[in-house]
Amino acid sequence: MARWDAILSLPVQNPPTLEISSADLVWSKVEGWHDKLDRVALIPFARVDDFVRGESNNKECPTRFHVEARRRRRPSMPLKPKVDGILEYILYWCSFGPDDHRKGGVVRPSRTTYVPKKKNAGRPNTKRGCTCHFIVKRLIAEPSVALIIYNDDKHVDKKGLPCHGPQDKKAAGTRAMYAPYISEDLRLRVLSLLYVGVSVETIMQRHNESVERQGGPSNRDDLLTHRYVRRQERAIRRSTYELDDDDAVSIKMWVESHQSHVFFYEDFSDSNPFTLGIQTEWQLQQMIRFGNRALLASDSRFGTNKLKYPIHSLLVFNCDKKAIPVAWIIAPRFSSLDAHRWMRALYNRVQTKDPNWRLAGFIVDDPLYDILAIRDVFQCSVLISFWRVRHLWHKNIVRSLEIDMQIKISKQLELIVDNICRLQGTMSLFEDFIEDFIDEYNFMDYFKATWYPRMGAWINALKTLPLASQETCAAVEFYHNQLKIRLFNEKDNSVFQRADWLVDKLGTKVHSYFWLDEYSGKDDFARYWKNEWISGLTSWRKVLKIPDTDVLLEDGCAMVTDQDNPEKAYVVHNPGSMFSICNCSWAQGGNLCEHVLKVISIYQKRRSLPPSVGFFQYQQALKNILHCPPYDSLIRDHAVSLAVSVQQQLNTLLDKESVATVMDPKEKRVVVDICLETSKVVSCNQVPKLDNKQFIINDDVSLDGDDSDDGLKIADQVVDCHSNENGIPSESVGEDSLPADMDVDLSSIYISPPRLLSTDENFSSNEFPDKAFATEVNEVLASEDGASCDDKDKERNLDKDCKEYAMDVDPPVLDVSLETATPKHCETHPNGFTDVPGVISCRKEAEL
């Protein structure tokens, strides 16, 4: 019992990496059989496959582990309450063992029927007597934990000599130098190219050319054979999606054979509908890589009119801000209860891989989405995307109206939506709109039948949730068109009514297209490109390639020169609006084109537009923060600890001897004055004086697209963090901006984190409460002007795995007087620190 007490007292280790190797774990020695000490460790049972892959990808000795023996307890067997009871036993052995087919090698008696082949084909030299193996046990006492016993971790034979890999001199010149199988990346590449129609000969020709360019084989992937690729092509050609005549039975058979691709499955029942969640291993890796402390977007109504079950896609954004599908949910409908179940299953799957993974924001495209379920599962901000509504309105306007009426109706709709988002409009605006254009029955019949019943939910969502940025909308719209082209390219439309066809097409061809989008060598197969291969930049990114000189502004319209044909120009009516009318083919299909976005950027540079809706919502959030005092001791204590931490960081970052920065007196400033005196009571009716510490937010923003990555340069924001004895700012910090169209949930900007942080804890951009807003605060505090941070901190802020957010911005207009910023209700709390600025931490009572 002492042995099992020692084992069960060990910590469960879960490194936040996609693969786990023995080097990533801390091993313990416990008493084993025959007075031996076993080398053991505990990991989550769901990550056993990750450990096997990590050990196989050992750089010093690449190999592959196979299941040599397995024992499972049948579910019908009663479980005895034994501390050493085992639910499952798995023995993994290096694929170069345990038998030794070399000359003079030892073969186990059960394998004496092996007859060496005359030809050195297939898998030569794979059995070389390697003794490396480990045991995985799933215990009855802890079913979610795997006990790994790894005593023989050296790739040697029974004589103790290296038997394969670079350390084995006898393996030089043979395949035993490398792993016995190709890598997962090469396997996916071959399958993806075969699924999209590339021939076997072309795949092998391009592969052999790449091996020759590097001077010969250097790893197992370089030894790819024509036979292997041909065998994969034959398997694909002979496969079929229709596993059974009954669609439901066929789906169930597919789920049983693709367990690794399914994160949630529920068949039809009396109380619950059919729901299937699909996520491959590659999609899970992309979700962890690009979704951690970033945005997750939803495209929830794809194929509603064509498919038997609509597709709900979850998307992340890569370094180029292009959308990558990381999960597909197939179900006949999406109710709040259904969404909560599959969301929880998806979140648990990601957490199993990376316990530190967290989401910064979830973008929905349906006002009826279960917002409470998202906040409960992902603990993140929620935003609303208006791209689908704008897309459908624009497509029907262009299709059914003349150009003059297109301009009038689009402009009126833009004014209505803008007023609603600025909390200045109600349902009456749409009623007046219908009365004004009642004669345009071609569009009005569609609008009244389709959208007028939904406007109540949309108005409520636009007023309560922040609006997603234009860049995000352009990326989701681009993905939606990609999926339409890649999925609906079938000659027989009757297959659209079968769910087994849908899941098979998503898991094979559609998945292959999106995998190849991220493959750097896809240009080598350009001759095989079809419409389904459409990729490239989103409309937002194409804007950066259009120079300002190619835009000509006229009265009521704008002319944008075509980048491929300089003699051709596109006309943009109602310029400066998201509802602009452009005569290019992409915009005529209802999409947001680069010409419309380029004209908007030109107007923003000239400050000819009012602040965008995104910046208006951000401004409202700042005002709410200034009006929201802490009201209980827990929040006040947290505010004090946060203030101490911020002050400590400022003391280390700021150069106290720097020259005072002279500020333009014409600049607008928002002064957030926080008075602090030791053990002094601040009356709720007092107007705080300018004392000791001030935070001054500079609001002067200039737009210049020449030096900005997104063509929209945001002027520096200045935060004065120190003042001299006369209260005059003496240190300006920061070269950052207040983004105008920001993917941040305003309702959770000022929500306190779920734990109290110690005064010694430093805040990084990944640890600050409510990531998206806190990142902006950290960048202001740790900016270059007047700060002396080291190079590592700068690199960490500049390069967060391509997680920077490109925002469309407008000149901010913040004008809050000191009286307006004064809290209406304020309680005093002596913080016990003389020179520490207080922090106002605010939060709605309903959200605490």
Short mmCIF file of C-alpha atoms in Angstrom, two decimals, residues 46-497:
data_model
loop_
_atom_site.label_atom_id
_atom_site.label_comp_id
_atom_site.label_asym_id
_atom_site.label_seq_id
_atom_site.Cartn_x
_atom_site.Cartn_y
_atom_site.Cartn_z
CA ALA A 46 -6.56 12.25 -22.54
CA ARG A 47 -2.97 13.29 -23.29
CA VAL A 48 -1.45 9.82 -23.62
CA ASP A 49 -1.42 10.16 -27.42
CA ASP A 50 0.44 13.46 -27.06
CA PHE A 51 3.07 11.70 -24.94
CA VAL A 52 3.45 8.95 -27.54
CA ARG A 53 3.93 11.52 -30.32
CA GLY A 54 6.38 13.51 -28.23
CA GLU A 55 8.51 10.47 -27.52
CA SER A 56 8.40 9.42 -31.16
CA ASN A 57 9.70 12.82 -32.28
CA ASN A 58 12.86 12.51 -30.23
CA LYS A 59 15.51 14.48 -32.13
CA GLU A 60 18.38 12.36 -30.87
CA CYS A 61 16.72 9.11 -31.90
CA PRO A 62 13.54 9.53 -34.00
CA THR A 63 11.26 6.54 -33.90
CA ARG A 64 7.64 5.50 -33.58
CA PHE A 65 5.90 3.65 -30.74
CA HIS A 66 3.25 1.02 -31.37
CA VAL A 67 0.82 -0.78 -29.04
CA GLU A 68 2.44 -4.10 -28.22
CA ALA A 69 -0.19 -5.24 -25.72
CA ARG A 70 -3.49 -3.87 -24.39
CA ARG A 71 -5.97 -5.04 -21.76
CA ARG A 72 -9.27 -3.34 -20.99
CA ARG A 73 -11.88 -4.01 -18.38
CA ARG A 74 -15.25 -4.61 -19.96
CA PRO A 75 -17.90 -2.01 -19.02
CA SER A 76 -20.22 -4.78 -17.82
CA MET A 77 -17.70 -6.04 -15.27
CA PRO A 78 -18.30 -4.81 -11.73
CA LEU A 79 -15.64 -2.48 -10.40
CA LYS A 80 -14.11 -3.47 -7.11
CA PRO A 81 -12.94 -0.67 -4.83
CA LYS A 82 -9.26 -1.59 -5.14
CA VAL A 83 -6.65 1.10 -4.96
CA ASP A 84 -4.51 -0.75 -7.51
CA GLY A 85 -7.42 -1.73 -9.75
CA ILE A 86 -6.78 -1.11 -13.45
CA LEU A 87 -9.34 -0.01 -16.04
CA GLU A 88 -6.90 -0.17 -18.93
CA TYR A 89 -3.34 -1.41 -19.45
CA ILE A 90 -1.34 -0.42 -22.56
CA LEU A 91 2.22 -1.46 -23.41
CA TYR A 92 3.92 0.85 -25.94
CA TRP A 93 7.12 -0.44 -27.59
CA CYS A 94 9.56 1.18 -29.97
CA SER A 95 8.79 0.02 -33.52
CA PHE A 96 12.42 -1.14 -33.92
CA GLY A 97 11.71 -3.85 -31.35
CA PRO A 98 11.21 -6.01 -29.41
CA ASP A 99 12.20 -8.67 -31.98
CA ASP A 100 15.59 -8.56 -33.67
CA HIS A 101 15.58 -9.58 -37.32
CA ARG A 102 19.24 -8.81 -37.79
CA LYS A 103 21.68 -11.60 -38.32
CA GLY A 104 22.04 -13.49 -35.03
CA GLY A 105 19.15 -11.58 -33.48
CA VAL A 106 16.65 -13.04 -31.04
CA VAL A 107 13.02 -13.50 -32.07
CA ARG A 108 10.33 -14.29 -29.51
CA PRO A 109 8.85 -17.80 -29.71
CA SER A 110 5.45 -16.41 -30.67
CA ARG A 111 7.04 -14.75 -33.71
CA THR A 112 8.98 -17.77 -35.07
CA THR A 113 6.69 -17.96 -38.08
CA TYR A 114 8.33 -14.82 -39.47
CA VAL A 115 10.02 -15.53 -42.80
CA PRO A 116 12.52 -12.93 -44.07
CA LYS A 117 11.59 -11.57 -47.46
CA LYS A 118 13.89 -12.09 -50.40
CA LYS A 119 13.56 -8.48 -51.54
CA ASN A 120 14.54 -5.59 -49.35
CA ALA A 121 11.16 -3.89 -49.77
CA GLY A 122 8.40 -2.70 -47.50
CA ARG A 123 9.89 -1.88 -44.10
CA PRO A 124 13.46 -3.21 -44.09
CA ASN A 125 15.56 -3.12 -40.94
CA THR A 126 12.59 -2.15 -38.73
CA LYS A 127 13.03 -4.90 -36.14
CA ARG A 128 16.40 -4.46 -34.50
CA GLY A 129 15.74 -5.62 -30.93
CA CYS A 130 15.17 -2.19 -29.35
CA THR A 131 14.23 -2.50 -25.66
CA CYS A 132 12.74 0.99 -25.23
CA HIS A 133 9.16 0.74 -23.98
CA PHE A 134 6.79 2.18 -21.41
CA ILE A 135 3.55 1.15 -19.72
CA VAL A 136 0.37 3.22 -19.37
CA LYS A 137 -2.16 2.32 -16.67
CA ARG A 138 -5.58 3.83 -16.16
CA LEU A 139 -6.54 3.30 -12.53
CA ILE A 140 -9.96 2.74 -11.05
CA ALA A 141 -9.11 5.18 -8.27
CA GLU A 142 -8.34 7.98 -10.80
CA PRO A 143 -9.94 7.23 -14.20
CA SER A 144 -8.99 10.61 -15.65
CA VAL A 145 -5.28 10.11 -14.88
CA ALA A 146 -2.71 7.93 -16.64
CA LEU A 147 0.15 6.34 -14.71
CA ILE A 148 3.24 6.06 -16.93
CA ILE A 149 5.94 3.58 -15.96
CA TYR A 150 9.05 4.30 -18.02
CA ASN A 151 11.98 2.17 -16.87
CA ASP A 152 13.60 1.39 -20.24
CA ASP A 153 13.93 4.77 -21.94
CA LYS A 154 17.15 4.09 -23.92
CA HIS A 155 17.00 2.97 -27.55
CA VAL A 156 19.46 0.08 -27.16
CA ASP A 157 19.36 -3.66 -27.71
CA LYS A 158 19.80 -6.32 -25.05
CA LYS A 159 23.57 -5.88 -25.21
CA GLY A 160 23.17 -2.21 -24.29
CA LEU A 161 24.37 -0.96 -27.68
CA PRO A 162 22.51 1.59 -29.87
CA CYS A 163 20.46 -0.35 -32.39
CA HIS A 164 19.03 2.44 -34.58
CA GLY A 165 19.22 6.12 -35.14
CA PRO A 166 22.24 8.38 -35.64
CA GLN A 167 24.10 6.80 -32.73
CA ASP A 168 24.07 3.35 -34.36
CA LYS A 169 27.05 3.23 -36.73
CA LYS A 170 25.80 0.02 -38.34
CA ALA A 171 22.57 1.77 -39.33
CA ALA A 172 24.41 4.31 -41.48
CA GLY A 173 23.15 4.22 -45.05
CA THR A 174 19.95 2.35 -44.14
CA ARG A 175 16.47 3.47 -43.16
CA ALA A 176 17.20 2.54 -39.58
CA MET A 177 18.92 5.91 -39.37
CA TYR A 178 15.50 7.56 -39.38
CA ALA A 179 12.03 6.99 -38.00
CA PRO A 180 10.20 3.95 -39.41
CA TYR A 181 7.27 6.03 -40.71
CA ILE A 182 6.75 9.44 -42.27
CA SER A 183 5.72 12.36 -40.10
CA GLU A 184 2.13 13.45 -39.52
CA ASP A 185 2.76 16.69 -41.38
CA LEU A 186 3.88 14.89 -44.54
CA ARG A 187 1.01 12.43 -44.29
CA LEU A 188 -1.50 15.32 -44.13
CA ARG A 189 0.23 17.02 -47.05
CA VAL A 190 0.02 13.93 -49.24
CA LEU A 191 -3.62 13.26 -48.33
CA SER A 192 -4.62 16.91 -48.86
CA LEU A 193 -3.00 17.05 -52.30
CA LEU A 194 -4.68 13.79 -53.31
CA TYR A 195 -8.09 14.98 -52.08
CA VAL A 196 -7.93 18.18 -54.15
CA GLY A 197 -7.00 16.28 -57.32
CA VAL A 198 -3.20 16.38 -57.61
CA SER A 199 -1.83 13.22 -59.27
CA VAL A 200 0.54 10.75 -57.63
CA GLU A 201 3.24 11.40 -60.22
CA THR A 202 3.15 15.15 -59.61
CA ILE A 203 3.40 14.71 -55.84
CA MET A 204 6.43 12.45 -56.17
CA GLN A 205 8.09 14.69 -58.77
CA ARG A 206 7.81 17.80 -56.57
CA HIS A 207 8.98 15.81 -53.54
CA ASN A 208 12.05 14.39 -55.29
CA GLU A 209 12.97 17.84 -56.59
CA SER A 210 12.90 19.29 -53.07
CA VAL A 211 15.10 16.45 -51.76
CA GLU A 212 17.63 17.03 -54.55
CA ARG A 213 17.75 20.76 -53.82
CA GLN A 214 18.75 20.07 -50.23
CA GLY A 215 21.51 17.66 -51.24
CA GLY A 216 19.93 14.30 -50.45
CA PRO A 217 17.78 12.71 -47.73
CA SER A 218 18.23 14.01 -44.21
CA ASN A 219 15.17 12.58 -42.42
CA ARG A 220 12.48 9.96 -42.81
CA ASP A 221 10.17 12.25 -44.80
CA ASP A 222 12.77 12.51 -47.54
CA LEU A 223 12.38 8.76 -48.15
CA LEU A 224 8.74 9.01 -49.25
CA THR A 225 8.01 6.22 -51.75
CA HIS A 226 5.81 6.12 -54.81
CA ARG A 227 4.21 2.96 -53.44
CA TYR A 228 2.98 4.71 -50.29
CA VAL A 229 1.41 7.61 -52.20
CA ARG A 230 -0.21 5.23 -54.68
CA ARG A 231 -1.68 3.20 -51.84
CA GLN A 232 -3.19 6.33 -50.26
CA GLU A 233 -4.65 7.40 -53.61
CA ARG A 234 -6.25 3.98 -54.08
CA ALA A 235 -7.81 4.10 -50.63
CA ILE A 236 -9.31 7.53 -51.33
CA ARG A 237 -10.67 6.44 -54.70
CA ARG A 238 -12.36 3.38 -53.24
CA SER A 239 -13.86 5.12 -50.22
CA THR A 240 -17.51 6.18 -50.11
CA TYR A 241 -19.50 8.48 -47.88
CA GLU A 242 -22.67 6.38 -48.01
CA LEU A 243 -21.88 3.73 -45.41
CA ASP A 244 -25.56 2.78 -45.13
CA ASP A 245 -28.78 3.56 -46.95
CA ASP A 246 -30.14 5.09 -43.77
CA ASP A 247 -28.56 8.51 -43.28
CA ALA A 248 -28.69 8.33 -39.48
CA VAL A 249 -27.06 4.88 -39.39
CA SER A 250 -24.37 6.05 -41.81
CA ILE A 251 -23.58 9.03 -39.59
CA LYS A 252 -23.28 6.78 -36.55
CA MET A 253 -20.87 4.48 -38.39
CA TRP A 254 -18.77 7.46 -39.47
CA VAL A 255 -18.56 8.72 -35.87
CA GLU A 256 -17.41 5.29 -34.65
CA SER A 257 -14.61 5.17 -37.22
CA HIS A 258 -13.49 8.80 -36.67
CA GLN A 259 -13.45 9.15 -32.91
CA SER A 260 -10.41 11.41 -32.98
CA HIS A 261 -12.26 13.91 -35.20
CA VAL A 262 -15.40 14.14 -33.06
CA PHE A 263 -15.53 16.30 -29.93
CA PHE A 264 -19.30 16.13 -29.43
CA TYR A 265 -21.98 13.76 -30.71
CA GLU A 266 -25.60 13.37 -29.73
CA ASP A 267 -28.12 11.37 -31.72
CA PHE A 268 -31.77 12.19 -32.06
CA SER A 269 -33.82 11.66 -28.90
CA ASP A 270 -37.16 12.74 -27.50
CA SER A 271 -35.63 15.73 -25.74
CA ASN A 272 -32.51 16.61 -27.75
CA PRO A 273 -31.84 17.08 -31.47
CA PHE A 274 -29.03 15.60 -33.50
CA THR A 275 -25.73 17.45 -32.92
CA LEU A 276 -22.29 16.60 -34.27
CA GLY A 277 -19.12 18.54 -33.51
CA ILE A 278 -16.14 17.94 -35.82
CA GLN A 279 -12.58 19.01 -35.04
CA THR A 280 -9.46 17.36 -36.45
CA GLU A 281 -6.12 17.33 -34.68
CA TRP A 282 -4.82 20.06 -37.01
CA GLN A 283 -7.83 22.26 -36.28
CA LEU A 284 -7.28 21.80 -32.56
CA GLN A 285 -3.66 22.89 -32.94
CA GLN A 286 -4.72 26.01 -34.86
CA MET A 287 -7.31 26.84 -32.20
CA ILE A 288 -4.68 26.62 -29.48
CA ARG A 289 -2.10 28.56 -31.50
CA PHE A 290 -4.22 31.44 -32.85
CA GLY A 291 -7.10 31.43 -30.38
CA ASN A 292 -5.18 31.77 -27.13
CA ARG A 293 -5.94 35.24 -25.71
CA ALA A 294 -7.35 36.18 -29.10
CA LEU A 295 -10.69 36.21 -30.91
CA LEU A 296 -12.99 33.36 -31.90
CA ALA A 297 -15.65 34.17 -34.50
CA SER A 298 -18.85 32.35 -35.40
CA ASP A 299 -20.39 31.78 -38.83
CA SER A 300 -23.58 30.10 -37.71
CA ARG A 301 -25.95 29.91 -40.68
CA PHE A 302 -24.05 28.47 -43.62
CA GLY A 303 -26.15 26.37 -46.01
CA THR A 304 -29.50 27.03 -44.36
CA ASN A 305 -31.36 26.93 -47.69
CA LYS A 306 -29.42 24.11 -49.39
CA LEU A 307 -28.16 21.64 -46.82
CA LYS A 308 -30.14 19.18 -44.74
CA TYR A 309 -28.40 20.54 -41.65
CA PRO A 310 -26.73 23.98 -41.60
CA ILE A 311 -23.05 24.30 -40.74
CA HIS A 312 -21.91 26.32 -37.77
CA SER A 313 -18.23 27.26 -38.18
CA LEU A 314 -15.91 28.52 -35.46
CA LEU A 315 -13.03 30.61 -36.78
CA VAL A 316 -9.70 31.95 -35.56
CA PHE A 317 -7.49 34.48 -37.36
CA ASN A 318 -3.92 33.79 -38.42
CA CYS A 319 -1.03 36.24 -38.79
CA ASP A 320 -2.48 37.56 -42.05
CA LYS A 321 -5.86 38.02 -40.33
CA LYS A 322 -7.44 35.33 -42.48
CA ALA A 323 -10.08 33.10 -40.95
CA ILE A 324 -9.23 29.44 -40.27
CA PRO A 325 -12.07 27.02 -39.36
CA VAL A 326 -11.19 25.26 -36.11
CA ALA A 327 -14.50 23.44 -35.57
CA TRP A 328 -17.69 22.59 -37.45
CA ILE A 329 -20.97 21.95 -35.65
CA ILE A 330 -23.76 20.27 -37.61
CA ALA A 331 -27.27 20.33 -36.18
CA PRO A 332 -30.81 21.02 -37.39
CA ARG A 333 -31.15 23.98 -35.04
CA PHE A 334 -29.18 25.91 -32.40
CA SER A 335 -30.96 26.46 -29.13
CA SER A 336 -29.37 27.80 -25.98
CA LEU A 337 -29.22 24.38 -24.32
CA ASP A 338 -27.66 22.71 -27.37
CA ALA A 339 -24.97 25.38 -27.69
CA HIS A 340 -23.99 25.15 -24.03
CA ARG A 341 -23.34 21.41 -24.24
CA TRP A 342 -21.10 21.42 -27.29
CA MET A 343 -19.34 24.60 -26.14
CA ARG A 344 -18.44 22.93 -22.86
CA ALA A 345 -17.16 19.84 -24.68
CA LEU A 346 -15.02 21.96 -27.02
CA TYR A 347 -13.61 24.06 -24.20
CA ASN A 348 -12.74 20.97 -22.15
CA ARG A 349 -10.94 19.47 -25.13
CA VAL A 350 -8.79 22.55 -25.57
CA GLN A 351 -8.12 22.80 -21.84
CA THR A 352 -6.93 19.21 -21.84
CA LYS A 353 -4.22 20.18 -24.33
CA ASP A 354 -3.34 23.56 -22.81
CA PRO A 355 -4.67 24.39 -19.32
CA ASN A 356 -3.49 28.01 -19.73
CA TRP A 357 -5.54 28.57 -22.90
CA ARG A 358 -8.03 31.40 -22.58
CA LEU A 359 -10.20 33.29 -25.03
CA ALA A 360 -10.17 37.08 -25.26
CA GLY A 361 -13.38 37.55 -27.22
CA PHE A 362 -16.17 35.61 -28.93
CA ILE A 363 -17.81 37.20 -32.00
CA VAL A 364 -21.39 36.15 -32.75
CA ASP A 365 -23.40 36.87 -35.90
CA ASP A 366 -26.86 36.10 -34.54
CA PRO A 367 -28.66 38.19 -31.90
CA LEU A 368 -30.42 35.05 -30.61
CA TYR A 369 -27.09 33.43 -29.75
CA ASP A 370 -26.85 32.28 -26.14
CA ILE A 371 -24.58 35.00 -24.79
CA LEU A 372 -24.82 33.70 -21.22
CA ALA A 373 -23.57 30.28 -22.31
CA ILE A 374 -20.54 31.84 -24.02
CA ARG A 375 -19.63 33.88 -20.96
CA ASP A 376 -20.18 30.90 -18.68
CA VAL A 377 -18.02 28.50 -20.71
CA PHE A 378 -15.29 30.68 -22.22
CA GLN A 379 -15.24 33.45 -19.57
CA CYS A 380 -14.60 36.11 -22.22
CA SER A 381 -15.99 39.18 -23.93
CA VAL A 382 -18.80 38.85 -26.47
CA LEU A 383 -19.12 40.98 -29.61
CA ILE A 384 -21.67 41.19 -32.40
CA SER A 385 -20.86 41.10 -36.12
CA PHE A 386 -23.20 42.85 -38.56
CA TRP A 387 -21.60 41.53 -41.74
CA ARG A 388 -24.30 38.98 -42.61
CA VAL A 389 -27.14 41.53 -42.42
CA ARG A 390 -25.21 44.10 -44.46
CA HIS A 391 -24.30 41.39 -46.97
CA LEU A 392 -27.89 40.27 -47.56
CA TRP A 393 -29.29 43.80 -47.63
CA HIS A 394 -26.65 44.93 -50.11
CA LYS A 395 -27.13 41.92 -52.39
CA ASN A 396 -30.89 42.39 -52.60
CA ILE A 397 -30.59 46.17 -53.05
CA VAL A 398 -28.23 45.75 -56.00
CA ARG A 399 -30.35 42.98 -57.49
CA SER A 400 -33.77 44.67 -57.32
CA LEU A 401 -33.25 48.47 -57.54
CA GLU A 402 -31.93 51.09 -59.92
CA ILE A 403 -28.68 52.85 -59.10
CA ASP A 404 -30.31 56.08 -57.84
CA MET A 405 -32.61 54.22 -55.48
CA GLN A 406 -29.74 51.95 -54.40
CA ILE A 407 -27.83 55.00 -53.16
CA LYS A 408 -30.83 56.46 -51.31
CA ILE A 409 -31.88 53.26 -49.55
CA SER A 410 -28.30 52.28 -48.64
CA LYS A 411 -27.64 55.72 -47.17
CA GLN A 412 -30.85 55.61 -45.14
CA LEU A 413 -30.11 52.14 -43.77
CA GLU A 414 -26.61 53.25 -42.80
CA LEU A 415 -28.02 56.20 -40.83
CA ILE A 416 -30.54 53.97 -39.06
CA VAL A 417 -27.97 51.38 -37.99
CA ASP A 418 -25.52 54.09 -36.90
CA ASN A 419 -28.15 55.83 -34.74
CA ILE A 420 -29.15 52.54 -33.11
CA CYS A 421 -25.55 51.66 -32.26
CA ARG A 422 -25.12 55.14 -30.75
CA LEU A 423 -28.20 54.54 -28.56
CA GLN A 424 -30.19 57.19 -30.41
CA GLY A 425 -32.64 55.04 -32.38
CA THR A 426 -35.51 52.63 -31.85
CA MET A 427 -37.80 50.45 -33.92
CA SER A 428 -39.61 53.55 -35.14
CA LEU A 429 -36.70 54.32 -37.49
CA PHE A 430 -37.39 51.15 -39.49
CA GLU A 431 -41.11 51.88 -39.51
CA ASP A 432 -40.44 55.32 -41.00
CA PHE A 433 -38.02 53.75 -43.47
CA ILE A 434 -40.70 51.35 -44.73
CA GLU A 435 -43.19 54.20 -45.15
CA ASP A 436 -40.70 56.39 -47.02
CA PHE A 437 -39.82 53.71 -49.58
CA ILE A 438 -43.09 51.79 -49.73
CA ASP A 439 -43.21 52.19 -53.51
CA GLU A 440 -40.02 50.18 -53.96
CA TYR A 441 -41.94 46.95 -53.47
CA ASN A 442 -39.21 44.73 -54.98
CA PHE A 443 -36.95 45.34 -52.02
CA MET A 444 -39.56 46.29 -49.41
CA ASP A 445 -41.46 43.02 -49.73
CA TYR A 446 -38.25 41.14 -49.01
CA PHE A 447 -37.31 43.47 -46.15
CA LYS A 448 -40.73 43.31 -44.43
CA ALA A 449 -41.01 39.53 -44.77
CA THR A 450 -37.47 38.60 -43.82
CA TRP A 451 -35.96 41.30 -41.63
CA TYR A 452 -38.70 43.38 -40.04
CA PRO A 453 -39.71 40.56 -37.60
CA ARG A 454 -36.05 40.18 -36.53
CA MET A 455 -35.26 43.84 -36.03
CA GLY A 456 -36.26 43.84 -32.37
CA ALA A 457 -33.59 41.28 -31.49
CA TRP A 458 -30.99 43.01 -33.66
CA ILE A 459 -31.70 46.43 -32.12
CA ASN A 460 -31.25 45.01 -28.63
CA ALA A 461 -27.98 43.28 -29.63
CA LEU A 462 -26.53 46.37 -31.32
CA LYS A 463 -27.28 48.47 -28.24
CA THR A 464 -25.89 46.04 -25.67
CA LEU A 465 -22.93 44.37 -27.45
CA PRO A 466 -19.89 46.07 -29.00
CA LEU A 467 -19.60 45.92 -32.77
CA ALA A 468 -16.87 43.84 -34.41
CA SER A 469 -14.32 45.69 -36.53
CA GLN A 470 -14.35 45.98 -40.31
CA GLU A 471 -11.28 43.78 -40.60
CA THR A 472 -12.97 40.96 -38.73
CA CYS A 473 -16.10 41.24 -40.86
CA ALA A 474 -14.03 41.15 -44.06
CA ALA A 475 -12.19 38.00 -42.90
CA VAL A 476 -15.40 36.14 -41.95
CA GLU A 477 -17.04 37.16 -45.22
CA PHE A 478 -14.04 35.89 -47.18
CA TYR A 479 -14.19 32.53 -45.37
CA HIS A 480 -17.92 32.25 -46.04
CA ASN A 481 -17.32 32.60 -49.79
CA GLN A 482 -14.42 30.13 -49.69
CA LEU A 483 -16.58 27.51 -47.97
CA LYS A 484 -19.41 28.06 -50.47
CA ILE A 485 -17.11 27.43 -53.44
CA ARG A 486 -15.38 24.42 -51.89
CA LEU A 487 -18.51 22.67 -50.61
CA PHE A 488 -21.11 23.32 -53.31
CA ASN A 489 -19.04 22.11 -56.28
CA GLU A 490 -20.99 18.87 -56.70
CA LYS A 491 -22.73 17.97 -59.96
CA ASP A 492 -25.49 16.05 -58.19
CA ASN A 493 -27.42 18.41 -55.91
CA SER A 494 -29.32 15.56 -54.27
CA VAL A 495 -26.30 14.83 -52.04
CA PHE A 496 -26.93 18.10 -50.20
CA GLN A 497 -29.78 16.39 -48.36
#
